[in-house]
CSV table of C-alpha atoms in Angstrom, one decimal:
chain,number,residue,atom,x,y,z
A,10,MET,CA,45.2,54.8,33.9
A,11,GLN,CA,44.6,51.3,35.2
A,12,ASP,CA,42.1,49.1,33.2
A,13,PRO,CA,38.9,49.0,35.2
A,14,ASN,CA,38.1,45.5,33.8
A,15,ALA,CA,41.3,44.0,34.9
A,16,ASP,CA,41.1,41.3,37.6
A,17,THR,CA,43.2,42.9,40.4
A,18,GLN,CA,42.7,43.2,44.2
A,19,TRP,CA,42.7,47.0,43.9
A,20,ASN,CA,39.9,46.9,41.3
A,21,ASP,CA,37.9,44.5,43.5
A,22,VAL,CA,38.1,47.1,46.4
A,23,LEU,CA,37.1,49.9,44.1
A,24,ARG,CA,34.1,47.9,42.8
A,25,ALA,CA,33.0,47.0,46.3
A,26,LYS,CA,33.0,50.7,47.2
A,27,GLY,CA,31.1,51.6,44.0
A,28,ILE,CA,34.0,53.8,42.7
A,29,ILE,CA,34.2,51.8,39.4
A,30,PRO,CA,31.4,49.8,37.8
A,31,ASP,CA,31.2,46.0,38.0
A,32,LYS,CA,33.2,44.1,35.4
A,33,GLU,CA,31.3,43.6,32.2
A,34,GLN,CA,30.0,40.0,31.8
A,35,PRO,CA,30.4,38.4,28.3
A,36,GLU,CA,27.1,38.0,26.5
A,37,ILE,CA,25.7,34.4,26.5
A,38,THR,CA,24.5,33.4,23.1
A,39,GLU,CA,21.9,30.8,22.2
A,40,ASP,CA,24.6,28.4,21.1
A,41,ASP,CA,26.2,28.7,24.6
A,42,VAL,CA,22.9,27.7,26.2
A,43,VAL,CA,22.5,24.7,23.9
A,44,LYS,CA,26.0,23.5,24.7
A,45,MET,CA,25.5,23.9,28.4
A,46,VAL,CA,22.3,21.8,28.2
A,47,GLU,CA,23.9,19.1,26.1
A,48,GLN,CA,26.8,19.0,28.5
A,49,THR,CA,24.5,18.6,31.5
A,50,ILE,CA,22.7,15.7,29.8
A,51,GLN,CA,26.0,14.1,28.9
A,52,ASP,CA,27.2,14.4,32.5
A,53,LYS,CA,24.1,12.7,33.8
A,54,THR,CA,24.4,9.7,31.5
A,55,THR,CA,28.2,9.1,32.0
A,56,GLY,CA,29.1,10.3,28.5
A,57,LYS,CA,26.2,8.6,26.6
A,58,ASP,CA,22.8,9.7,25.7
A,59,TYR,CA,19.9,7.4,26.6
A,60,GLY,CA,19.3,6.7,23.0
A,61,GLU,CA,22.8,5.4,22.5
A,62,MET,CA,22.7,3.0,25.5
A,63,ASN,CA,21.9,-0.7,25.3
A,64,LEU,CA,19.6,-2.4,27.7
A,65,ASN,CA,22.4,-3.3,30.2
A,66,GLU,CA,23.7,0.2,30.3
A,67,LEU,CA,20.3,1.6,30.9
A,68,ASN,CA,19.8,-0.8,33.8
A,69,GLU,CA,23.2,0.2,35.3
A,70,ASN,CA,22.3,3.9,35.1
A,71,GLU,CA,18.8,3.5,36.5
A,72,ASP,CA,19.7,4.6,40.1
A,73,ASP,CA,21.6,7.8,38.8
A,74,ILE,CA,18.7,9.4,37.0
A,75,SER,CA,16.6,12.3,38.4
A,76,ASP,CA,12.9,12.3,38.7
A,77,GLU,CA,12.4,14.5,35.6
A,78,ASP,CA,14.4,12.1,33.5
A,79,GLU,CA,12.6,8.9,34.7
A,80,ARG,CA,9.9,9.1,32.1
A,81,MET,CA,12.4,9.5,29.2
A,82,PHE,CA,14.5,6.7,30.7
A,83,GLU,CA,11.7,4.2,30.8
A,84,GLU,CA,10.7,5.1,27.2
A,85,TYR,CA,14.2,4.3,26.0
A,86,ARG,CA,14.3,1.1,27.9
A,87,ARG,CA,10.9,0.0,26.5
A,88,GLN,CA,12.2,0.8,23.0
A,89,ARG,CA,15.3,-1.3,23.5
A,90,ILE,CA,13.3,-4.3,24.7
A,91,LEU,CA,11.0,-4.0,21.7
A,92,GLU,CA,14.0,-3.9,19.4
A,93,MET,CA,15.5,-7.0,21.0
A,94,LYS,CA,12.2,-8.9,20.6
A,95,GLU,CA,11.8,-7.8,17.0
A,96,LYS,CA,15.3,-9.0,16.2
A,97,LEU,CA,14.6,-12.4,17.8
A,98,ASN,CA,11.4,-12.7,15.8
A,99,GLN,CA,13.2,-12.0,12.6
A,100,CYS,CA,15.7,-14.8,13.2
A,101,ARG,CA,13.2,-17.5,14.1
A,102,PHE,CA,13.6,-19.9,11.2
A,103,GLY,CA,17.1,-20.7,9.7
A,104,ASP,CA,16.4,-24.1,8.2
A,105,VAL,CA,14.2,-25.9,5.5
A,106,ARG,CA,11.3,-27.6,7.1
A,107,GLU,CA,9.6,-30.7,5.5
A,108,ILE,CA,5.8,-30.4,5.2
A,109,SER,CA,2.9,-32.5,3.9
A,110,LYS,CA,-0.4,-31.6,2.4
A,111,SER,CA,-2.0,-31.4,5.8
A,112,ASP,CA,0.6,-28.9,6.9
A,113,TRP,CA,0.1,-26.5,4.0
A,114,VAL,CA,-2.6,-24.2,5.4
A,115,THR,CA,-0.9,-23.8,8.8
A,116,GLU,CA,2.7,-23.5,7.5
A,117,VAL,CA,2.1,-21.5,4.3
A,118,ASN,CA,-1.3,-19.7,4.3
A,119,LYS,CA,-1.2,-18.9,8.0
A,120,ALA,CA,2.5,-18.3,8.4
A,121,GLY,CA,2.0,-14.9,9.9
A,122,ASP,CA,1.7,-11.2,8.9
A,123,GLY,CA,4.6,-10.0,6.8
A,124,ILE,CA,6.3,-13.4,6.7
A,125,TRP,CA,7.8,-14.4,3.4
A,126,VAL,CA,7.4,-18.2,2.7
A,127,VAL,CA,9.4,-20.1,0.1
A,128,VAL,CA,8.0,-23.6,-0.7
A,129,HIS,CA,9.9,-26.1,-2.8
A,130,VAL,CA,7.9,-28.9,-4.3
A,131,TYR,CA,10.3,-31.7,-5.3
A,132,SER,CA,11.1,-35.3,-6.0
A,133,ASP,CA,14.3,-37.1,-4.8
A,134,ALA,CA,14.5,-38.8,-8.1
A,135,ILE,CA,15.2,-35.6,-10.0
A,136,PRO,CA,18.8,-34.3,-9.7
A,137,LEU,CA,17.9,-30.6,-10.1
A,138,CYS,CA,15.4,-30.9,-7.2
A,139,ARG,CA,18.2,-32.3,-5.0
A,140,LEU,CA,20.4,-29.4,-6.0
A,141,VAL,CA,17.7,-26.8,-5.2
A,142,ASN,CA,17.2,-28.4,-1.8
A,143,ASN,CA,20.9,-28.1,-1.1
A,144,HIS,CA,21.0,-24.5,-2.1
A,145,LEU,CA,17.8,-23.7,-0.1
A,146,SER,CA,19.5,-25.1,3.1
A,147,LYS,CA,22.3,-22.5,2.7
A,148,LEU,CA,19.9,-19.7,1.9
A,149,ALA,CA,17.7,-20.6,4.9
A,150,GLN,CA,20.6,-20.1,7.2
A,151,LYS,CA,21.6,-16.8,5.5
A,152,PHE,CA,18.1,-15.4,5.5
A,153,ALA,CA,16.6,-16.6,8.8
A,154,SER,CA,13.7,-14.2,8.7
A,155,THR,CA,12.3,-16.0,5.6
A,156,LYS,CA,10.4,-19.2,6.1
A,157,PHE,CA,11.8,-22.0,3.8
A,158,LEU,CA,9.7,-25.1,3.3
A,159,LYS,CA,9.9,-28.2,1.1
A,160,GLY,CA,7.4,-31.0,0.3
A,161,LYS,CA,7.5,-34.0,-1.9
A,162,ALA,CA,5.3,-33.7,-4.9
A,163,ASP,CA,3.4,-37.0,-4.4
A,164,VAL,CA,2.7,-36.0,-0.8
A,165,CYS,CA,1.7,-32.3,-1.2
A,166,ILE,CA,0.0,-32.2,-4.7
A,167,GLN,CA,-1.8,-35.2,-6.0
A,168,ASN,CA,-0.9,-36.3,-9.5
A,169,TYR,CA,1.6,-33.4,-9.9
A,170,PRO,CA,3.6,-34.1,-13.1
A,171,ASP,CA,7.4,-34.6,-12.8
A,172,LYS,CA,7.9,-32.3,-15.8
A,173,ASN,CA,6.9,-29.4,-13.5
A,174,LEU,CA,9.6,-30.2,-11.0
A,175,PRO,CA,11.3,-28.5,-9.4
A,176,THR,CA,8.5,-26.0,-8.5
A,177,ILE,CA,9.0,-23.1,-6.1
A,178,PHE,CA,6.1,-21.1,-4.7
A,179,VAL,CA,6.6,-17.8,-3.0
A,180,TYR,CA,3.9,-16.6,-0.5
A,181,ARG,CA,3.4,-13.6,1.7
A,182,ASP,CA,0.3,-12.8,3.8
A,183,ASN,CA,-1.7,-15.8,2.4
A,184,GLU,CA,-1.1,-14.6,-1.1
A,185,MET,CA,1.1,-16.3,-3.8
A,186,LYS,CA,3.5,-13.7,-5.0
A,187,LYS,CA,5.4,-15.8,-7.5
A,188,GLN,CA,5.8,-19.3,-8.9
A,189,PHE,CA,8.7,-20.9,-10.7
A,190,ILE,CA,7.6,-24.1,-12.5
A,191,GLY,CA,10.1,-26.5,-14.0
A,192,PRO,CA,13.8,-26.2,-15.2
A,193,LEU,CA,13.0,-23.5,-17.7
A,194,SER,CA,12.1,-21.0,-15.0
A,195,ILE,CA,14.6,-22.2,-12.3
A,196,GLY,CA,17.7,-23.5,-14.1
A,197,THR,CA,19.8,-26.5,-15.0
A,198,THR,CA,21.9,-28.8,-12.8
A,199,LYS,CA,24.6,-26.1,-13.1
A,200,LEU,CA,22.4,-23.7,-11.0
A,201,THR,CA,24.5,-21.9,-8.4
A,202,VAL,CA,23.3,-20.8,-4.9
A,203,ASP,CA,23.9,-17.2,-5.9
A,204,GLU,CA,21.7,-17.6,-9.0
A,205,LEU,CA,18.9,-19.0,-6.8
A,206,GLU,CA,19.4,-16.2,-4.3
A,207,TRP,CA,19.0,-13.6,-7.0
A,208,LEU,CA,15.9,-15.4,-8.4
A,209,LEU,CA,14.3,-15.2,-4.9
A,210,SER,CA,15.4,-11.7,-4.3
A,211,GLU,CA,13.5,-10.5,-7.4
A,212,THR,CA,10.3,-11.7,-5.7
A,213,GLY,CA,11.1,-9.8,-2.4
A,214,ALA,CA,11.4,-13.0,-0.4
A,215,VAL,CA,15.1,-12.3,0.5
A,216,GLU,CA,17.2,-9.1,0.6
A,217,THR,CA,20.3,-10.0,-1.4
A,218,THR,CA,23.7,-8.2,-1.1
A,219,LEU,CA,24.6,-9.3,-4.7
A,220,GLU,CA,25.1,-6.3,-6.9
A,221,GLU,CA,24.0,-7.9,-10.2
A,222,ASN,CA,22.4,-11.1,-11.6
A,223,PRO,CA,25.0,-13.9,-11.6
A,224,ARG,CA,23.4,-15.3,-14.7
A,225,LYS,CA,24.2,-12.1,-16.6
A,226,GLN,CA,27.9,-12.9,-16.5
A,227,VAL,CA,27.2,-16.3,-18.0
A,228,ARG,CA,25.1,-14.7,-20.8
A,229,ASP,CA,27.8,-12.1,-21.5
A,230,VAL,CA,30.4,-14.9,-21.8
A,231,MET,CA,28.2,-16.9,-24.1
A,232,SER,CA,27.3,-13.9,-26.1
A,233,SER,CA,31.0,-13.0,-26.6
A,234,ALA,CA,31.8,-16.5,-27.6
A,235,SER,CA,28.9,-16.5,-30.1
A,236,ILE,CA,30.2,-13.2,-31.6
A,237,PHE,CA,33.7,-14.6,-31.9
A,238,HIS,CA,32.5,-17.7,-33.5
A,239,SER,CA,30.5,-15.7,-36.0
A,240,LYS,CA,33.5,-13.5,-36.9
A,241,THR,CA,35.6,-16.6,-37.4
A,242,GLU,CA,33.1,-18.2,-39.7
A,243,SER,CA,32.9,-14.9,-41.7
A,244,SER,CA,36.6,-14.7,-42.0
A,245,ASP,CA,36.8,-18.3,-43.2
A,246,ASP,CA,34.1,-17.5,-45.8
A,247,GLU,CA,36.1,-14.5,-47.1
A,248,ASN,CA,39.2,-16.7,-47.4
A,249,ASP,CA,37.3,-19.2,-49.5
A,250,TRP,CA,36.7,-16.4,-52.1
């Protein structure tokens, strides 16, 4: 007996005359519906979802959208514009600006909501201050969303003692978050830019990609050398016996 579900001209004639029932249709599952909807959206957006398009792609596809998609389209475009503005705002610094006492309130206290401010009070006569200024110039380019400032001690803070230099103040939202005063808290003339970056990252002023404190390696080497020296002395003492 011929299969009534087979696709043949004879079966088509029999179905048309009601002799055999219509061919059974496969059941459509919920997953099938989801896939069809996703495919329809993909076809309308030339292979990309609105959320994956940049601003130029959104503008190019503006004429191809239907009325029901227009609201969603405008929302995605508005979101992309806000993201672009935010990115520009985050990269608005990039250098170390010189300030005086009269600039302090405007540049530091009123820097803006959520802005991290790093202020270096220095003297050109002190080598470590010159080194810190050099390192800060590199860090300012690397962390452009942080505001880096510097000011000469005799200009910014009256009668500020040289023994406190260099001094680094870290501010955010008109509040001092941290202060580093003098070489003991900052380092020696062997201070590296990575060490200074780590120091600032611990305050939250910058988001470092360094995995560990660079000074830890130096301490580990010094510690190992100290242990070796102690063992050598102990060995010499034993030989004396």
